[in-house]
PDB file of C-alpha atoms in Angstrom:
ATOM      1  CA  MET N   1      28.500  34.203 -52.223  1.00 88.00           C
ATOM      2  CA  LYS N   2      28.014  38.366 -52.733  1.00 88.00           C
ATOM      3  CA  GLU N   3      31.796  38.001 -54.489  1.00 90.00           C
ATOM      4  CA  VAL N   4      29.458  35.622 -57.080  1.00 91.00           C
ATOM      5  CA  GLY N   5      26.523  38.682 -57.416  1.00 91.00           C
ATOM      6  CA  VAL N   6      24.267  36.685 -54.608  1.00 90.00           C
ATOM      7  CA  ASP N   7      23.153  38.785 -51.856  1.00 92.00           C
ATOM      8  CA  ILE N   8      22.138  36.573 -49.119  1.00 90.00           C
ATOM      9  CA  ALA N   9      22.999  39.516 -45.895  1.00 91.00           C
ATOM     10  CA  ASP N  10      19.732  39.427 -45.103  1.00 93.00           C
ATOM     11  CA  ALA N  11      18.482  35.213 -45.657  1.00 91.00           C
ATOM     12  CA  LYS N  12      18.299  32.677 -42.992  1.00 88.00           C
ATOM     13  CA  PRO N  13      18.604  29.370 -43.008  1.00 82.00           C
ATOM     14  CA  LYS N  14      14.461  27.914 -43.387  1.00 82.00           C
ATOM     15  CA  ILE N  15      12.897  24.880 -41.885  1.00 81.00           C
ATOM     16  CA  LEU N  16      12.171  22.401 -44.627  1.00 79.00           C
ATOM     17  CA  THR N  17       8.184  21.607 -44.337  1.00 84.00           C
ATOM     18  CA  THR N  18       6.247  18.768 -45.129  1.00 86.00           C
ATOM     19  CA  GLU N  19       4.291  22.128 -47.200  1.00 89.00           C
ATOM     20  CA  ALA N  20       7.849  22.796 -49.707  1.00 87.00           C
ATOM     21  CA  VAL N  21       8.536  19.154 -50.011  1.00 86.00           C
ATOM     22  CA  GLN N  22       4.750  18.603 -51.394  1.00 88.00           C
ATOM     23  CA  ALA N  23       5.145  21.790 -53.987  1.00 91.00           C
ATOM     24  CA  SER N  24       8.333  20.109 -54.600  1.00 91.00           C
ATOM     25  CA  ASP N  25       9.596  17.114 -57.413  1.00 92.00           C
ATOM     26  CA  TYR N  26      13.172  17.285 -56.030  1.00 92.00           C
ATOM     27  CA  VAL N  27      13.818  17.611 -52.941  1.00 89.00           C
ATOM     28  CA  ILE N  28      17.639  18.621 -51.913  1.00 90.00           C
ATOM     29  CA  THR N  29      18.642  18.100 -47.858  1.00 85.00           C
ATOM     30  CA  MET N  30      22.520  18.346 -47.146  1.00 83.00           C
ATOM     31  CA  GLY N  31      22.179  15.930 -43.855  1.00 76.00           C
ATOM     32  CA  CYS N  32      19.222  16.203 -42.453  1.00 74.00           C
ATOM     33  CA  GLY N  33      18.314  11.790 -43.068  1.00 67.00           C
ATOM     34  CA  ASP N  34      15.509  10.702 -41.636  1.00 69.00           C
ATOM     35  CA  ALA N  35      14.495  13.513 -40.225  1.00 73.00           C
ATOM     36  CA  CYS N  36      13.206  14.910 -42.809  1.00 75.00           C
ATOM     37  CA  PRO N  37       9.815  14.842 -44.275  1.00 74.00           C
ATOM     38  CA  ILE N  38       9.340  12.114 -47.718  1.00 80.00           C
ATOM     39  CA  PHE N  39       6.882  11.875 -49.495  1.00 83.00           C
ATOM     40  CA  PRO N  40       6.150   9.224 -52.856  1.00 87.00           C
ATOM     41  CA  GLY N  41       6.924  10.991 -55.823  1.00 88.00           C
ATOM     42  CA  ARG N  42       9.718  13.395 -55.082  1.00 90.00           C
ATOM     43  CA  LYS N  43      13.641  12.885 -56.337  1.00 91.00           C
ATOM     44  CA  TYR N  44      15.400  12.686 -52.810  1.00 89.00           C
ATOM     45  CA  LEU N  45      19.040  13.575 -53.017  1.00 91.00           C
ATOM     46  CA  ASP N  46      21.078  13.751 -49.537  1.00 89.00           C
ATOM     47  CA  TRP N  47      24.325  15.806 -50.537  1.00 91.00           C
ATOM     48  CA  ALA N  48      26.741  15.031 -48.049  1.00 89.00           C
ATOM     49  CA  LEU N  49      28.752  18.833 -48.204  1.00 91.00           C
ATOM     50  CA  GLU N  50      30.767  19.997 -44.823  1.00 90.00           C
ATOM     51  CA  ASP N  51      28.806  22.723 -43.172  1.00 89.00           C
ATOM     52  CA  PRO N  52      30.104  26.083 -43.774  1.00 88.00           C
ATOM     53  CA  ALA N  53      29.103  27.821 -40.284  1.00 88.00           C
ATOM     54  CA  GLY N  54      31.609  29.638 -38.437  1.00 92.00           C
ATOM     55  CA  LYS N  55      34.327  29.018 -41.186  1.00 94.00           C
ATOM     56  CA  GLY N  56      36.040  31.877 -42.849  1.00 92.00           C
ATOM     57  CA  VAL N  57      36.064  32.567 -46.529  1.00 91.00           C
ATOM     58  CA  GLU N  58      38.860  30.102 -47.854  1.00 93.00           C
ATOM     59  CA  SER N  59      36.680  27.274 -46.373  1.00 94.00           C
ATOM     60  CA  VAL N  60      33.607  28.158 -47.509  1.00 93.00           C
ATOM     61  CA  ARG N  61      34.612  28.842 -51.571  1.00 95.00           C
ATOM     62  CA  PRO N  62      35.511  24.974 -52.151  1.00 95.00           C
ATOM     63  CA  ILE N  63      31.726  24.324 -50.885  1.00 94.00           C
ATOM     64  CA  ARG N  64      30.026  28.030 -52.388  1.00 94.00           C
ATOM     65  CA  ASP N  65      31.490  25.946 -56.059  1.00 95.00           C
ATOM     66  CA  GLU N  66      30.692  22.409 -54.717  1.00 95.00           C
ATOM     67  CA  ILE N  67      27.075  23.432 -54.053  1.00 94.00           C
ATOM     68  CA  LYS N  68      27.122  25.053 -58.629  1.00 94.00           C
ATOM     69  CA  THR N  69      28.410  22.304 -59.757  1.00 96.00           C
ATOM     70  CA  ARG N  70      25.937  19.680 -58.256  1.00 96.00           C
ATOM     71  CA  ILE N  71      22.632  22.459 -59.095  1.00 96.00           C
ATOM     72  CA  GLU N  72      24.336  22.913 -62.627  1.00 96.00           C
ATOM     73  CA  ALA N  73      24.516  19.228 -63.081  1.00 97.00           C
ATOM     74  CA  LEU N  74      21.370  18.573 -61.306  1.00 97.00           C
ATOM     75  CA  ILE N  75      19.641  20.672 -64.387  1.00 97.00           C
ATOM     76  CA  ALA N  76      22.089  19.522 -67.216  1.00 97.00           C
ATOM     77  CA  GLU N  77      20.008  16.427 -65.845  1.00 95.00           C
ATOM     78  CA  ILE N  78      16.889  17.428 -65.685  1.00 95.00           C
ATOM     79  CA  ASP N  79      16.485  19.143 -68.586  1.00 95.00           C
ATOM     80  CA  ALA N  80      18.701  15.641 -71.132  1.00 94.00           C
ATOM     81  CA  LYS N  81      15.235  14.367 -69.086  1.00 90.00           C
ATOM     82  CA  GLN N  82      12.393  16.428 -70.764  1.00 91.00           C
ATOM     83  CA  GLU N  83      13.861  15.962 -74.197  1.00 91.00           C
ATOM     84  CA  ALA N  84      13.985  12.864 -74.254  1.00 83.00           C
TER      85      ALA N  84
END
Protein backbone atom coordinates (compact mmCIF):
# COMPACT_ATOMS: atom_id res chain seq x y z
CA MET A 1 0.00 0.00 0.00
CA LYS A 2 2.87 2.33 0.73
CA GLU A 3 3.95 2.18 -2.92
CA VAL A 4 0.61 3.82 -3.86
CA GLY A 5 0.86 6.45 -1.11
CA VAL A 6 -1.17 4.79 1.63
CA ASP A 7 0.60 4.13 4.93
CA ILE A 8 -1.07 1.29 6.82
CA ALA A 9 1.93 0.42 8.98
CA ASP A 10 0.00 1.06 12.20
CA ALA A 11 -3.36 -0.24 10.95
CA LYS A 12 -4.95 -3.34 12.41
CA PRO A 13 -7.99 -5.30 11.20
CA LYS A 14 -11.19 -4.25 12.90
CA ILE A 15 -14.23 -6.29 13.84
CA LEU A 16 -17.40 -5.24 12.02
CA THR A 17 -19.56 -4.05 14.91
CA THR A 18 -23.30 -3.57 15.09
CA GLU A 19 -22.73 0.14 15.69
CA ALA A 20 -20.59 0.49 12.57
CA VAL A 21 -23.23 -1.23 10.43
CA GLN A 22 -26.03 0.90 11.88
CA ALA A 23 -24.07 4.07 11.05
CA SER A 24 -23.46 3.00 7.42
CA ASP A 25 -25.41 3.23 4.18
CA TYR A 26 -23.18 0.66 2.47
CA VAL A 27 -21.57 -2.35 4.13
CA ILE A 28 -18.78 -4.05 2.22
CA THR A 29 -17.55 -7.36 3.53
CA MET A 30 -15.05 -9.84 2.21
CA GLY A 31 -16.17 -13.34 3.06
CA CYS A 32 -18.24 -12.35 6.09
CA GLY A 33 -21.40 -14.18 5.05
CA ASP A 34 -24.07 -14.74 7.70
CA ALA A 35 -21.69 -13.92 10.56
CA CYS A 36 -22.02 -10.16 10.02
CA PRO A 37 -24.80 -8.03 11.49
CA ILE A 38 -27.59 -7.20 9.03
CA PHE A 39 -29.98 -4.25 9.33
CA PRO A 40 -32.72 -3.15 6.95
CA GLY A 41 -32.01 -0.12 4.77
CA ARG A 42 -28.32 -0.83 4.21
CA LYS A 43 -26.83 -1.98 0.94
CA TYR A 44 -24.68 -5.06 1.50
CA LEU A 45 -21.88 -6.09 -0.84
CA ASP A 46 -19.85 -9.20 -0.15
CA TRP A 47 -16.76 -9.04 -2.31
CA ALA A 48 -15.17 -12.44 -2.94
CA LEU A 49 -11.48 -11.61 -2.95
CA GLU A 50 -8.41 -13.68 -2.34
CA ASP A 51 -7.10 -13.34 1.22
CA PRO A 52 -3.76 -11.47 1.07
CA ALA A 53 -2.60 -12.77 4.47
CA GLY A 54 0.87 -14.20 4.31
CA LYS A 55 1.32 -13.47 0.62
CA GLY A 56 4.20 -11.57 -0.93
CA VAL A 57 3.85 -8.17 -2.55
CA GLU A 58 3.57 -9.63 -6.07
CA SER A 59 0.48 -11.59 -4.99
CA VAL A 60 -1.05 -8.73 -3.01
CA ARG A 61 -0.83 -6.07 -5.73
CA PRO A 62 -3.62 -7.57 -7.90
CA ILE A 63 -5.89 -7.88 -4.83
CA ARG A 64 -5.19 -4.25 -3.87
CA ASP A 65 -5.86 -3.11 -7.43
CA GLU A 66 -9.13 -5.07 -7.59
CA ILE A 67 -10.34 -3.43 -4.37
CA LYS A 68 -9.48 -0.01 -5.81
CA THR A 69 -11.38 -0.78 -9.03
CA ARG A 70 -14.45 -1.94 -7.09
CA ILE A 71 -14.40 1.10 -4.80
CA GLU A 72 -14.10 3.50 -7.73
CA ALA A 73 -17.03 1.77 -9.47
CA LEU A 74 -19.12 1.94 -6.30
CA ILE A 75 -18.38 5.65 -5.86
CA ALA A 76 -19.37 6.29 -9.48
CA GLU A 77 -22.61 4.32 -8.92
CA ILE A 78 -23.45 6.30 -5.76
CA ASP A 79 -22.66 9.61 -7.49
CA ALA A 80 -24.86 8.68 -10.47
CA LYS A 81 -27.79 7.86 -8.15
CA GLN A 82 -27.41 11.19 -6.36
CA GLU A 83 -27.37 13.10 -9.65
CA ALA A 84 -30.51 11.33 -10.97
